[in-house]
Amino acid sequence: MPKNHARPRAGLAAAAACAAAAVVLAAAGCTPSQVPDRPGGTAGRAAQAPPPASPGRAAAVPDIPLAAYLPSGRQLRDYATARQILANRCLAGFGFSPDPLPPAFTADDADVTSLTARRYMLADPATARAYGYHTSLTPSYVRVDRRDRAGQKAEQAPRPDHRSAADRALVSLGLDPAGRPVPHPRSGGRAVPEGGCTGQANRALTGTDDGLTRADLPNRLQIEAWQQSRTDPAVKRAFADWSACMAARGYRYADPVAVDNAADWQSAEPSARELATATADVACKRRAHVVTVWNAADSALQRAAIARDAAALATIRSGLGATTAKVRAVLAQPSPG
């Protein structure tokens, strides 16, 4: 595994708690500039939401109850692929060449879209020894980021149909050259679907112009549960036990969030001190049962939230299931040509 330890710039990677909402927006056809940056910089990150995932550790932490109401990374990639297949059929009807399909979902995608891999901060001893706290930008994320940028470059490359970028934007997205929606768009004397071929594809899969499903509610609830769980008495006791364990080893931090966000870990490569601190951190988490206690409090809050918003969440889950079935049907069809 290549060791690219660079830490992220603000806004480079969405926080894991916001990953589902951000990718849903992307699946809906938003550009990167339309996806909100994660709140705050590195120091303020964890006060708002959990940090990004660590490589290959999604199974190391128990899943969360609200995950049942949020699309998985694989579902999001399959949705984007099905949507593009449908959009390409529409584009062909207007004489345009197809846009490229998203790359196949891989373990790298699972790493960077996981809601739980680092929900309770650094927890894996091997990762701590190898990377310290530099896991906030993982080798997996670097590969996904490079691949996605390559895909964006391919989308911007000249097409063999020699149609103008303005024509393509109108037919593909229903936008004028300034990026504004065009009411009742037309091309070559023909009516273009509202929102372009992409909008039509979204509606075919979801019944709305939104991507996959509205994940705003479950995503907000799981962020709120994570925030509130830090004030749970049992979690605070576990944090205190962890802090005492760290102090006995010569490291003084109030809680696991503080050490994960310490400004000392901003170097390009992890120092020996960082690796030693991270190793002690994980050992003390295990001794104080931090992950187990924190997950229990977090999960209890989520179950309570699910009970309070049962009807709305049931509708979201039903919509997710219906859309997933439509996506599978599109993907099961033979490839054109």
C-alpha atoms as a PDB file:
ATOM      1  CA  MET A   1       0.000   0.000   0.000  1.00  0.00           C
ATOM      2  CA  PRO A   2       1.484   3.363  -1.010  1.00  0.00           C
ATOM      3  CA  LYS A   3       2.006   5.708   1.905  1.00  0.00           C
ATOM      4  CA  ASN A   4       0.652   9.083   0.888  1.00  0.00           C
ATOM      5  CA  HIS A   5       0.305  10.716   4.282  1.00  0.00           C
ATOM      6  CA  ALA A   6      -0.671  14.242   3.238  1.00  0.00           C
ATOM      7  CA  ARG A   7      -3.431  15.653   5.398  1.00  0.00           C
ATOM      8  CA  PRO A   8      -6.464  17.149   3.677  1.00  0.00           C
ATOM      9  CA  ARG A   9      -7.078  20.745   2.753  1.00  0.00           C
ATOM     10  CA  ALA A  10     -10.306  22.167   4.151  1.00  0.00           C
ATOM     11  CA  GLY A  11     -13.168  20.933   1.991  1.00  0.00           C
ATOM     12  CA  LEU A  12     -11.124  18.305   0.126  1.00  0.00           C
ATOM     13  CA  ALA A  13     -12.930  15.344   1.642  1.00  0.00           C
ATOM     14  CA  ALA A  14     -16.400  15.513   3.116  1.00  0.00           C
ATOM     15  CA  ALA A  15     -16.708  14.318   6.682  1.00  0.00           C
ATOM     16  CA  ALA A  16     -17.893  10.747   6.892  1.00  0.00           C
ATOM     17  CA  ALA A  17     -21.112  11.905   8.532  1.00  0.00           C
ATOM     18  CA  CYS A  18     -21.820  14.123   5.534  1.00  0.00           C
ATOM     19  CA  ALA A  19     -20.584  11.672   2.914  1.00  0.00           C
ATOM     20  CA  ALA A  20     -23.976  10.229   2.124  1.00  0.00           C
ATOM     21  CA  ALA A  21     -25.613  13.609   1.580  1.00  0.00           C
ATOM     22  CA  ALA A  22     -22.695  14.879  -0.482  1.00  0.00           C
ATOM     23  CA  VAL A  23     -22.672  11.857  -2.750  1.00  0.00           C
ATOM     24  CA  VAL A  24     -26.447  11.982  -3.114  1.00  0.00           C
ATOM     25  CA  LEU A  25     -26.072  15.559  -4.317  1.00  0.00           C
ATOM     26  CA  ALA A  26     -23.415  14.416  -6.753  1.00  0.00           C
ATOM     27  CA  ALA A  27     -25.692  11.638  -7.951  1.00  0.00           C
ATOM     28  CA  ALA A  28     -28.372  14.234  -8.567  1.00  0.00           C
ATOM     29  CA  GLY A  29     -26.098  15.953 -11.051  1.00  0.00           C
ATOM     30  CA  CYS A  30     -24.614  18.667  -8.840  1.00  0.00           C
ATOM     31  CA  THR A  31     -21.160  19.961  -9.597  1.00  0.00           C
ATOM     32  CA  PRO A  32     -18.484  19.839  -6.864  1.00  0.00           C
ATOM     33  CA  SER A  33     -19.007  23.528  -6.188  1.00  0.00           C
ATOM     34  CA  GLN A  34     -22.649  22.821  -5.373  1.00  0.00           C
ATOM     35  CA  VAL A  35     -21.819  20.261  -2.678  1.00  0.00           C
ATOM     36  CA  PRO A  36     -21.367  22.025   0.683  1.00  0.00           C
ATOM     37  CA  ASP A  37     -17.913  21.861   2.237  1.00  0.00           C
ATOM     38  CA  ARG A  38     -17.677  20.043   5.529  1.00  0.00           C
ATOM     39  CA  PRO A  39     -18.101  22.409   8.484  1.00  0.00           C
ATOM     40  CA  GLY A  40     -14.990  24.173   9.715  1.00  0.00           C
ATOM     41  CA  GLY A  41     -11.336  23.365   9.214  1.00  0.00           C
ATOM     42  CA  THR A  42      -9.347  20.520  10.699  1.00  0.00           C
ATOM     43  CA  ALA A  43      -9.453  21.846  14.250  1.00  0.00           C
ATOM     44  CA  GLY A  44     -13.221  22.324  14.209  1.00  0.00           C
ATOM     45  CA  ARG A  45     -14.059  19.283  12.144  1.00  0.00           C
ATOM     46  CA  ALA A  46     -14.994  16.801  14.834  1.00  0.00           C
ATOM     47  CA  ALA A  47     -17.035  19.320  16.794  1.00  0.00           C
ATOM     48  CA  GLN A  48     -19.462  19.215  13.861  1.00  0.00           C
ATOM     49  CA  ALA A  49     -19.259  15.694  12.439  1.00  0.00           C
ATOM     50  CA  PRO A  50     -17.140  12.549  12.411  1.00  0.00           C
ATOM     51  CA  PRO A  51     -13.960  12.549  10.296  1.00  0.00           C
ATOM     52  CA  PRO A  52     -13.327  10.642   7.062  1.00  0.00           C
ATOM     53  CA  ALA A  53     -12.789   6.913   6.999  1.00  0.00           C
ATOM     54  CA  SER A  54      -9.591   4.931   7.440  1.00  0.00           C
ATOM     55  CA  PRO A  55      -8.418   2.429   4.828  1.00  0.00           C
ATOM     56  CA  GLY A  56      -9.982  -0.984   4.987  1.00  0.00           C
ATOM     57  CA  ARG A  57     -11.476  -0.556   8.459  1.00  0.00           C
ATOM     58  CA  ALA A  58     -15.183  -0.261   7.708  1.00  0.00           C
ATOM     59  CA  ALA A  59     -15.898  -3.605   9.420  1.00  0.00           C
ATOM     60  CA  ALA A  60     -13.873  -2.776  12.560  1.00  0.00           C
ATOM     61  CA  VAL A  61     -16.627  -0.616  14.078  1.00  0.00           C
ATOM     62  CA  PRO A  62     -20.271  -1.713  14.509  1.00  0.00           C
ATOM     63  CA  ASP A  63     -22.728  -0.344  11.998  1.00  0.00           C
ATOM     64  CA  ILE A  64     -25.159   2.390  13.025  1.00  0.00           C
ATOM     65  CA  PRO A  65     -28.970   2.065  13.035  1.00  0.00           C
ATOM     66  CA  LEU A  66     -29.516   4.983  10.650  1.00  0.00           C
ATOM     67  CA  ALA A  67     -27.374   3.302   8.018  1.00  0.00           C
ATOM     68  CA  ALA A  68     -30.527   1.388   7.040  1.00  0.00           C
ATOM     69  CA  TYR A  69     -32.033   4.658   5.785  1.00  0.00           C
ATOM     70  CA  LEU A  70     -28.975   5.948   3.900  1.00  0.00           C
ATOM     71  CA  PRO A  71     -27.770   4.711   0.501  1.00  0.00           C
ATOM     72  CA  SER A  72     -24.536   2.773   0.587  1.00  0.00           C
ATOM     73  CA  GLY A  73     -21.555   3.745  -1.509  1.00  0.00           C
ATOM     74  CA  ARG A  74     -22.300   0.870  -3.878  1.00  0.00           C
ATOM     75  CA  GLN A  75     -25.946   1.913  -4.236  1.00  0.00           C
ATOM     76  CA  LEU A  76     -24.852   5.462  -5.055  1.00  0.00           C
ATOM     77  CA  ARG A  77     -22.391   4.282  -7.710  1.00  0.00           C
ATOM     78  CA  ASP A  78     -24.974   1.944  -9.244  1.00  0.00           C
ATOM     79  CA  TYR A  79     -27.486   4.786  -9.281  1.00  0.00           C
ATOM     80  CA  ALA A  80     -25.050   7.113 -11.040  1.00  0.00           C
ATOM     81  CA  THR A  81     -24.310   4.427 -13.619  1.00  0.00           C
ATOM     82  CA  ALA A  82     -27.981   3.674 -14.311  1.00  0.00           C
ATOM     83  CA  ARG A  83     -28.776   7.361 -14.550  1.00  0.00           C
ATOM     84  CA  GLN A  84     -25.996   7.886 -17.074  1.00  0.00           C
ATOM     85  CA  ILE A  85     -27.160   4.914 -19.144  1.00  0.00           C
ATOM     86  CA  LEU A  86     -30.628   6.442 -19.374  1.00  0.00           C
ATOM     87  CA  ALA A  87     -29.243   9.922 -20.031  1.00  0.00           C
ATOM     88  CA  ASN A  88     -27.025   8.575 -22.812  1.00  0.00           C
ATOM     89  CA  ARG A  89     -30.042   7.054 -24.565  1.00  0.00           C
ATOM     90  CA  CYS A  90     -31.702  10.448 -24.448  1.00  0.00           C
ATOM     91  CA  LEU A  91     -28.550  12.194 -25.678  1.00  0.00           C
ATOM     92  CA  ALA A  92     -28.302   9.799 -28.613  1.00  0.00           C
ATOM     93  CA  GLY A  93     -31.822  10.785 -29.648  1.00  0.00           C
ATOM     94  CA  PHE A  94     -30.571  14.354 -30.043  1.00  0.00           C
ATOM     95  CA  GLY A  95     -27.485  13.275 -31.980  1.00  0.00           C
ATOM     96  CA  PHE A  96     -24.975  13.514 -29.124  1.00  0.00           C
ATOM     97  CA  SER A  97     -22.247  11.021 -28.306  1.00  0.00           C
ATOM     98  CA  PRO A  98     -22.542   9.361 -24.883  1.00  0.00           C
ATOM     99  CA  ASP A  99     -20.964  10.585 -21.685  1.00  0.00           C
ATOM    100  CA  PRO A 100     -18.670   8.060 -19.965  1.00  0.00           C
ATOM    101  CA  LEU A 101     -20.138   5.805 -17.311  1.00  0.00           C
ATOM    102  CA  PRO A 102     -18.769   6.010 -13.757  1.00  0.00           C
ATOM    103  CA  PRO A 103     -16.017   3.484 -12.966  1.00  0.00           C
ATOM    104  CA  ALA A 104     -16.972   0.269 -11.213  1.00  0.00           C
ATOM    105  CA  PHE A 105     -17.360   0.425  -7.447  1.00  0.00           C
ATOM    106  CA  THR A 106     -14.266  -0.808  -5.615  1.00  0.00           C
ATOM    107  CA  ALA A 107     -12.992  -1.349  -2.083  1.00  0.00           C
ATOM    108  CA  ASP A 108     -11.457   2.136  -2.291  1.00  0.00           C
ATOM    109  CA  ASP A 109     -14.943   3.602  -2.656  1.00  0.00           C
ATOM    110  CA  ALA A 110     -16.123   1.617   0.353  1.00  0.00           C
ATOM    111  CA  ASP A 111     -13.229   3.041   2.375  1.00  0.00           C
ATOM    112  CA  VAL A 112     -14.033   6.663   1.674  1.00  0.00           C
ATOM    113  CA  THR A 113     -17.838   6.430   1.833  1.00  0.00           C
ATOM    114  CA  SER A 114     -18.012   4.469   5.101  1.00  0.00           C
ATOM    115  CA  LEU A 115     -20.096   6.081   7.830  1.00  0.00           C
ATOM    116  CA  THR A 116     -18.455   4.118  10.620  1.00  0.00           C
ATOM    117  CA  ALA A 117     -14.779   3.402   9.895  1.00  0.00           C
ATOM    118  CA  ARG A 118     -13.604   6.422  11.911  1.00  0.00           C
ATOM    119  CA  ARG A 119     -16.831   7.511  13.492  1.00  0.00           C
ATOM    120  CA  TYR A 120     -15.266   6.990  16.922  1.00  0.00           C
ATOM    121  CA  MET A 121     -11.855   8.307  15.913  1.00  0.00           C
ATOM    122  CA  LEU A 122      -8.761   6.203  15.333  1.00  0.00           C
ATOM    123  CA  ALA A 123      -9.405   2.660  16.554  1.00  0.00           C
ATOM    124  CA  ASP A 124      -7.169   0.255  14.635  1.00  0.00           C
ATOM    125  CA  PRO A 125      -3.712  -0.555  16.102  1.00  0.00           C
ATOM    126  CA  ALA A 126      -2.072  -1.368  12.754  1.00  0.00           C
ATOM    127  CA  THR A 127      -3.305   1.871  11.190  1.00  0.00           C
ATOM    128  CA  ALA A 128      -2.128   3.844  14.222  1.00  0.00           C
ATOM    129  CA  ARG A 129       1.363   2.319  14.025  1.00  0.00           C
ATOM    130  CA  ALA A 130       1.663   2.866  10.272  1.00  0.00           C
ATOM    131  CA  TYR A 131      -0.053   6.210   9.696  1.00  0.00           C
ATOM    132  CA  GLY A 132      -0.749   7.837  13.040  1.00  0.00           C
ATOM    133  CA  TYR A 133      -3.459  10.430  12.539  1.00  0.00           C
ATOM    134  CA  HIS A 134      -2.581  10.931   8.884  1.00  0.00           C
ATOM    135  CA  THR A 135      -5.373   8.538   7.997  1.00  0.00           C
ATOM    136  CA  SER A 136      -7.716  11.486   7.411  1.00  0.00           C
ATOM    137  CA  LEU A 137      -6.516  11.442   3.798  1.00  0.00           C
ATOM    138  CA  THR A 138      -5.990   7.789   3.017  1.00  0.00           C
ATOM    139  CA  PRO A 139      -4.179   6.176   0.088  1.00  0.00           C
ATOM    140  CA  SER A 140      -7.632   4.931  -0.934  1.00  0.00           C
ATOM    141  CA  TYR A 141      -8.984   8.470  -0.995  1.00  0.00           C
ATOM    142  CA  VAL A 142      -6.037   9.609  -3.095  1.00  0.00           C
ATOM    143  CA  ARG A 143      -6.814   6.903  -5.659  1.00  0.00           C
ATOM    144  CA  VAL A 144     -10.529   7.727  -5.706  1.00  0.00           C
ATOM    145  CA  ASP A 145      -9.817  11.449  -5.990  1.00  0.00           C
ATOM    146  CA  ARG A 146      -7.398  10.951  -8.882  1.00  0.00           C
ATOM    147  CA  ARG A 147      -9.814   8.626 -10.620  1.00  0.00           C
ATOM    148  CA  ASP A 148     -12.720  11.043 -10.220  1.00  0.00           C
ATOM    149  CA  ARG A 149     -10.625  13.931 -11.528  1.00  0.00           C
ATOM    150  CA  ALA A 150      -9.651  11.784 -14.516  1.00  0.00           C
ATOM    151  CA  GLY A 151     -13.329  11.079 -15.111  1.00  0.00           C
ATOM    152  CA  GLN A 152     -14.157  14.784 -15.000  1.00  0.00           C
ATOM    153  CA  LYS A 153     -11.386  15.456 -17.507  1.00  0.00           C
ATOM    154  CA  ALA A 154     -12.796  12.778 -19.805  1.00  0.00           C
ATOM    155  CA  GLU A 155     -16.242  14.359 -19.598  1.00  0.00           C
ATOM    156  CA  GLN A 156     -14.775  17.722 -20.643  1.00  0.00           C
ATOM    157  CA  ALA A 157     -12.860  16.276 -23.606  1.00  0.00           C
ATOM    158  CA  PRO A 158     -14.056  17.117 -27.150  1.00  0.00           C
ATOM    159  CA  ARG A 159     -16.768  14.748 -28.423  1.00  0.00           C
ATOM    160  CA  PRO A 160     -16.846  13.185 -31.881  1.00  0.00           C
ATOM    161  CA  ASP A 161     -20.268  14.718 -32.549  1.00  0.00           C
ATOM    162  CA  HIS A 162     -18.618  18.185 -32.722  1.00  0.00           C
ATOM    163  CA  ARG A 163     -21.587  19.813 -31.027  1.00  0.00           C
ATOM    164  CA  SER A 164     -20.951  22.926 -28.972  1.00  0.00           C
ATOM    165  CA  ALA A 165     -20.571  22.776 -25.203  1.00  0.00           C
ATOM    166  CA  ALA A 166     -23.583  25.096 -24.914  1.00  0.00           C
ATOM    167  CA  ASP A 167     -25.760  22.719 -26.965  1.00  0.00           C
ATOM    168  CA  ARG A 168     -24.618  19.780 -24.899  1.00  0.00           C
ATOM    169  CA  ALA A 169     -25.303  21.561 -21.590  1.00  0.00           C
ATOM    170  CA  LEU A 170     -28.792  22.434 -22.781  1.00  0.00           C
ATOM    171  CA  VAL A 171     -29.655  18.882 -23.823  1.00  0.00           C
ATOM    172  CA  SER A 172     -27.793  17.094 -21.036  1.00  0.00           C
ATOM    173  CA  LEU A 173     -28.758  19.313 -18.093  1.00  0.00           C
ATOM    174  CA  GLY A 174     -31.279  21.855 -19.364  1.00  0.00           C
ATOM    175  CA  LEU A 175     -28.875  24.715 -18.627  1.00  0.00           C
ATOM    176  CA  ASP A 176     -27.952  27.853 -20.564  1.00  0.00           C
ATOM    177  CA  PRO A 177     -24.272  28.856 -21.089  1.00  0.00           C
ATOM    178  CA  ALA A 178     -24.318  30.674 -17.731  1.00  0.00           C
ATOM    179  CA  GLY A 179     -25.437  27.508 -15.940  1.00  0.00           C
ATOM    180  CA  ARG A 180     -29.011  28.685 -15.367  1.00  0.00           C
ATOM    181  CA  PRO A 181     -31.989  26.331 -15.851  1.00  0.00           C
ATOM    182  CA  VAL A 182     -33.811  26.914 -19.141  1.00  0.00           C
ATOM    183  CA  PRO A 183     -37.612  26.647 -18.958  1.00  0.00           C
ATOM    184  CA  HIS A 184     -39.041  24.475 -21.736  1.00  0.00           C
ATOM    185  CA  PRO A 185     -35.679  23.959 -23.483  1.00  0.00           C
ATOM    186  CA  ARG A 186     -35.539  23.113 -27.180  1.00  0.00           C
ATOM    187  CA  SER A 187     -32.760  21.865 -29.456  1.00  0.00           C
ATOM    188  CA  GLY A 188     -32.944  21.505 -33.221  1.00  0.00           C
ATOM    189  CA  GLY A 189     -36.619  22.349 -33.130  1.00  0.00           C
ATOM    190  CA  ARG A 190     -37.335  19.546 -30.656  1.00  0.00           C
ATOM    191  CA  ALA A 191     -38.439  19.830 -27.050  1.00  0.00           C
ATOM    192  CA  VAL A 192     -35.754  18.857 -24.539  1.00  0.00           C
ATOM    193  CA  PRO A 193     -36.865  17.208 -21.279  1.00  0.00           C
ATOM    194  CA  GLU A 194     -37.058  19.562 -18.320  1.00  0.00           C
ATOM    195  CA  GLY A 195     -33.688  19.427 -16.600  1.00  0.00           C
ATOM    196  CA  GLY A 196     -32.243  17.881 -19.748  1.00  0.00           C
ATOM    197  CA  CYS A 197     -31.571  14.210 -20.279  1.00  0.00           C
ATOM    198  CA  THR A 198     -30.107  13.957 -16.782  1.00  0.00           C
ATOM    199  CA  GLY A 199     -33.260  15.350 -15.200  1.00  0.00           C
ATOM    200  CA  GLN A 200     -35.360  12.917 -17.197  1.00  0.00           C
ATOM    201  CA  ALA A 201     -33.142  10.031 -16.053  1.00  0.00           C
ATOM    202  CA  ASN A 202     -33.445  11.102 -12.412  1.00  0.00           C
ATOM    203  CA  ARG A 203     -37.222  11.203 -12.693  1.00  0.00           C
ATOM    204  CA  ALA A 204     -37.313   7.771 -14.312  1.00  0.00           C
ATOM    205  CA  LEU A 205     -35.412   6.310 -11.359  1.00  0.00           C
ATOM    206  CA  THR A 206     -36.805   8.322  -8.448  1.00  0.00           C
ATOM    207  CA  GLY A 207     -39.956  10.089  -9.631  1.00  0.00           C
ATOM    208  CA  THR A 208     -38.318  13.440  -8.825  1.00  0.00           C
ATOM    209  CA  ASP A 209     -35.371  15.534  -9.975  1.00  0.00           C
ATOM    210  CA  ASP A 210     -33.397  14.392  -6.917  1.00  0.00           C
ATOM    211  CA  GLY A 211     -30.641  11.825  -6.939  1.00  0.00           C
ATOM    212  CA  LEU A 212     -31.349   8.381  -5.449  1.00  0.00           C
ATOM    213  CA  THR A 213     -33.371   9.509  -2.425  1.00  0.00           C
ATOM    214  CA  ARG A 214     -33.627  12.445  -0.085  1.00  0.00           C
ATOM    215  CA  ALA A 215     -31.084  11.519   2.580  1.00  0.00           C
ATOM    216  CA  ASP A 216     -31.221  14.871   4.369  1.00  0.00           C
ATOM    217  CA  LEU A 217     -33.250  13.641   7.347  1.00  0.00           C
ATOM    218  CA  PRO A 218     -31.345  10.433   8.227  1.00  0.00           C
ATOM    219  CA  ASN A 219     -28.044  12.145   7.545  1.00  0.00           C
ATOM    220  CA  ARG A 220     -28.924  15.041   9.857  1.00  0.00           C
ATOM    221  CA  LEU A 221     -30.128  12.651  12.531  1.00  0.00           C
ATOM    222  CA  GLN A 222     -26.955  10.571  12.512  1.00  0.00           C
ATOM    223  CA  ILE A 223     -24.791  13.694  12.765  1.00  0.00           C
ATOM    224  CA  GLU A 224     -26.887  14.971  15.675  1.00  0.00           C
ATOM    225  CA  ALA A 225     -26.668  11.591  17.417  1.00  0.00           C
ATOM    226  CA  TRP A 226     -22.879  11.594  17.085  1.00  0.00           C
ATOM    227  CA  GLN A 227     -22.674  15.084  18.546  1.00  0.00           C
ATOM    228  CA  GLN A 228     -25.047  14.329  21.428  1.00  0.00           C
ATOM    229  CA  SER A 229     -23.428  10.996  22.228  1.00  0.00           C
ATOM    230  CA  ARG A 230     -20.254  12.792  23.321  1.00  0.00           C
ATOM    231  CA  THR A 231     -22.186  14.248  26.269  1.00  0.00           C
ATOM    232  CA  ASP A 232     -23.608  10.909  27.419  1.00  0.00           C
ATOM    233  CA  PRO A 233     -22.483  10.182  31.032  1.00  0.00           C
ATOM    234  CA  ALA A 234     -21.137   6.741  30.156  1.00  0.00           C
ATOM    235  CA  VAL A 235     -19.205   8.157  27.195  1.00  0.00           C
ATOM    236  CA  LYS A 236     -17.794  10.949  29.355  1.00  0.00           C
ATOM    237  CA  ARG A 237     -16.641   8.368  31.908  1.00  0.00           C
ATOM    238  CA  ALA A 238     -14.992   6.340  29.149  1.00  0.00           C
ATOM    239  CA  PHE A 239     -13.319   9.506  27.884  1.00  0.00           C
ATOM    240  CA  ALA A 240     -12.070  10.262  31.414  1.00  0.00           C
ATOM    241  CA  ASP A 241     -10.667   6.746  31.739  1.00  0.00           C
ATOM    242  CA  TRP A 242      -9.039   7.115  28.337  1.00  0.00           C
ATOM    243  CA  SER A 243      -7.563  10.497  29.301  1.00  0.00           C
ATOM    244  CA  ALA A 244      -6.125   9.058  32.532  1.00  0.00           C
ATOM    245  CA  CYS A 245      -4.635   6.152  30.608  1.00  0.00           C
ATOM    246  CA  MET A 246      -3.035   8.566  28.134  1.00  0.00           C
ATOM    247  CA  ALA A 247      -1.709  10.782  30.940  1.00  0.00           C
ATOM    248  CA  ALA A 248      -0.063   7.758  32.551  1.00  0.00           C
ATOM    249  CA  ARG A 249       1.799   7.290  29.285  1.00  0.00           C
ATOM    250  CA  GLY A 250       2.833  10.943  29.091  1.00  0.00           C
ATOM    251  CA  TYR A 251       0.120  12.266  26.741  1.00  0.00           C
ATOM    252  CA  ARG A 252      -2.360  14.839  28.010  1.00  0.00           C
ATOM    253  CA  TYR A 253      -5.580  15.242  26.023  1.00  0.00           C
ATOM    254  CA  ALA A 254      -9.130  15.840  27.223  1.00  0.00           C
ATOM    255  CA  ASP A 255     -10.756  13.270  24.958  1.00  0.00           C
ATOM    256  CA  PRO A 256     -10.181  11.214  21.789  1.00  0.00           C
ATOM    257  CA  VAL A 257     -11.562  13.962  19.566  1.00  0.00           C
ATOM    258  CA  ALA A 258      -8.976  16.430  20.872  1.00  0.00           C
ATOM    259  CA  VAL A 259      -6.014  14.194  20.094  1.00  0.00           C
ATOM    260  CA  ASP A 260      -7.352  13.321  16.648  1.00  0.00           C
ATOM    261  CA  ASN A 261      -7.676  17.033  15.813  1.00  0.00           C
ATOM    262  CA  ALA A 262      -4.424  18.200  17.400  1.00  0.00           C
ATOM    263  CA  ALA A 263      -2.530  20.731  15.298  1.00  0.00           C
ATOM    264  CA  ASP A 264       0.682  18.751  15.863  1.00  0.00           C
ATOM    265  CA  TRP A 265      -0.319  16.250  13.168  1.00  0.00           C
ATOM    266  CA  GLN A 266      -0.246  18.671  10.222  1.00  0.00           C
ATOM    267  CA  SER A 267       3.152  17.619   8.870  1.00  0.00           C
ATOM    268  CA  ALA A 268       3.510  15.956   5.474  1.00  0.00           C
ATOM    269  CA  GLU A 269       4.712  12.738   7.128  1.00  0.00           C
ATOM    270  CA  PRO A 270       3.820  11.361  10.560  1.00  0.00           C
ATOM    271  CA  SER A 271       6.555  11.935  13.124  1.00  0.00           C
ATOM    272  CA  ALA A 272       7.772   9.306  15.547  1.00  0.00           C
ATOM    273  CA  ARG A 273       5.933  11.224  18.282  1.00  0.00           C
ATOM    274  CA  GLU A 274       2.693  11.095  16.308  1.00  0.00           C
ATOM    275  CA  LEU A 275       2.966   7.358  15.717  1.00  0.00           C
ATOM    276  CA  ALA A 276       3.700   6.775  19.394  1.00  0.00           C
ATOM    277  CA  THR A 277       0.777   8.982  20.439  1.00  0.00           C
ATOM    278  CA  ALA A 278      -1.605   7.257  18.040  1.00  0.00           C
ATOM    279  CA  THR A 279      -0.505   3.827  19.229  1.00  0.00           C
ATOM    280  CA  ALA A 280      -1.070   4.829  22.849  1.00  0.00           C
ATOM    281  CA  ASP A 281      -4.405   6.398  21.890  1.00  0.00           C
ATOM    282  CA  VAL A 282      -5.742   3.157  20.415  1.00  0.00           C
ATOM    283  CA  ALA A 283      -4.418   1.087  23.314  1.00  0.00           C
ATOM    284  CA  CYS A 284      -6.124   3.390  25.812  1.00  0.00           C
ATOM    285  CA  LYS A 285      -9.357   3.334  23.804  1.00  0.00           C
ATOM    286  CA  ARG A 286      -9.379  -0.429  24.127  1.00  0.00           C
ATOM    287  CA  ARG A 287      -8.575  -0.341  27.840  1.00  0.00           C
ATOM    288  CA  ALA A 288     -11.353   2.207  28.474  1.00  0.00           C
ATOM    289  CA  HIS A 289     -13.798   0.471  26.083  1.00  0.00           C
ATOM    290  CA  VAL A 290     -14.299   3.807  24.321  1.00  0.00           C
ATOM    291  CA  VAL A 291     -15.581   2.471  21.005  1.00  0.00           C
ATOM    292  CA  THR A 292     -18.015   0.016  22.597  1.00  0.00           C
ATOM    293  CA  VAL A 293     -19.434   2.559  25.042  1.00  0.00           C
ATOM    294  CA  TRP A 294     -19.567   5.368  22.479  1.00  0.00           C
ATOM    295  CA  ASN A 295     -21.254   3.198  19.871  1.00  0.00           C
ATOM    296  CA  ALA A 296     -23.853   2.073  22.424  1.00  0.00           C
ATOM    297  CA  ALA A 297     -24.757   5.669  23.310  1.00  0.00           C
ATOM    298  CA  ASP A 298     -24.696   6.780  19.679  1.00  0.00           C
ATOM    299  CA  SER A 299     -26.891   3.851  18.625  1.00  0.00           C
ATOM    300  CA  ALA A 300     -29.389   4.460  21.437  1.00  0.00           C
ATOM    301  CA  LEU A 301     -29.792   8.074  20.333  1.00  0.00           C
ATOM    302  CA  GLN A 302     -30.262   6.963  16.742  1.00  0.00           C
ATOM    303  CA  ARG A 303     -32.889   4.390  17.689  1.00  0.00           C
ATOM    304  CA  ALA A 304     -34.762   7.088  19.604  1.00  0.00           C
ATOM    305  CA  ALA A 305     -34.560   9.387  16.586  1.00  0.00           C
ATOM    306  CA  ILE A 306     -35.844   6.597  14.348  1.00  0.00           C
ATOM    307  CA  ALA A 307     -38.813   6.107  16.688  1.00  0.00           C
ATOM    308  CA  ARG A 308     -39.601   9.839  16.660  1.00  0.00           C
ATOM    309  CA  ASP A 309     -39.436  10.119  12.855  1.00  0.00           C
ATOM    310  CA  ALA A 310     -40.624   6.613  12.036  1.00  0.00           C
ATOM    311  CA  ALA A 311     -43.135   7.601   9.348  1.00  0.00           C
ATOM    312  CA  ALA A 312     -40.801   9.943   7.467  1.00  0.00           C
ATOM    313  CA  LEU A 313     -37.907   7.485   7.662  1.00  0.00           C
ATOM    314  CA  ALA A 314     -40.116   4.619   6.508  1.00  0.00           C
ATOM    315  CA  THR A 315     -41.041   6.655   3.446  1.00  0.00           C
ATOM    316  CA  ILE A 316     -37.363   7.371   2.769  1.00  0.00           C
ATOM    317  CA  ARG A 317     -36.456   3.708   3.161  1.00  0.00           C
ATOM    318  CA  SER A 318     -39.305   2.666   0.857  1.00  0.00           C
ATOM    319  CA  GLY A 319     -38.188   5.184  -1.757  1.00  0.00           C
ATOM    320  CA  LEU A 320     -34.627   3.937  -1.499  1.00  0.00           C
ATOM    321  CA  GLY A 321     -35.810   0.377  -2.053  1.00  0.00           C
ATOM    322  CA  ALA A 322     -37.987   1.303  -5.030  1.00  0.00           C
ATOM    323  CA  THR A 323     -35.213   3.272  -6.683  1.00  0.00           C
ATOM    324  CA  THR A 324     -32.693   0.521  -6.052  1.00  0.00           C
ATOM    325  CA  ALA A 325     -35.010  -1.938  -7.832  1.00  0.00           C
ATOM    326  CA  LYS A 326     -35.283   0.402 -10.837  1.00  0.00           C
ATOM    327  CA  VAL A 327     -31.513   0.837 -10.891  1.00  0.00           C
ATOM    328  CA  ARG A 328     -30.994  -2.921 -10.919  1.00  0.00           C
ATOM    329  CA  ALA A 329     -33.425  -3.278 -13.797  1.00  0.00           C
ATOM    330  CA  VAL A 330     -31.502  -0.732 -15.878  1.00  0.00           C
ATOM    331  CA  LEU A 331     -28.150  -2.314 -15.079  1.00  0.00           C
ATOM    332  CA  ALA A 332     -29.495  -5.760 -15.974  1.00  0.00           C
ATOM    333  CA  GLN A 333     -30.285  -4.674 -19.532  1.00  0.00           C
ATOM    334  CA  PRO A 334     -27.769  -5.524 -22.266  1.00  0.00           C
ATOM    335  CA  SER A 335     -25.219  -2.838 -23.043  1.00  0.00           C
ATOM    336  CA  PRO A 336     -25.978  -0.895 -26.245  1.00  0.00           C
ATOM    337  CA  GLY A 337     -23.970  -1.823 -29.285  1.00  0.00           C
END
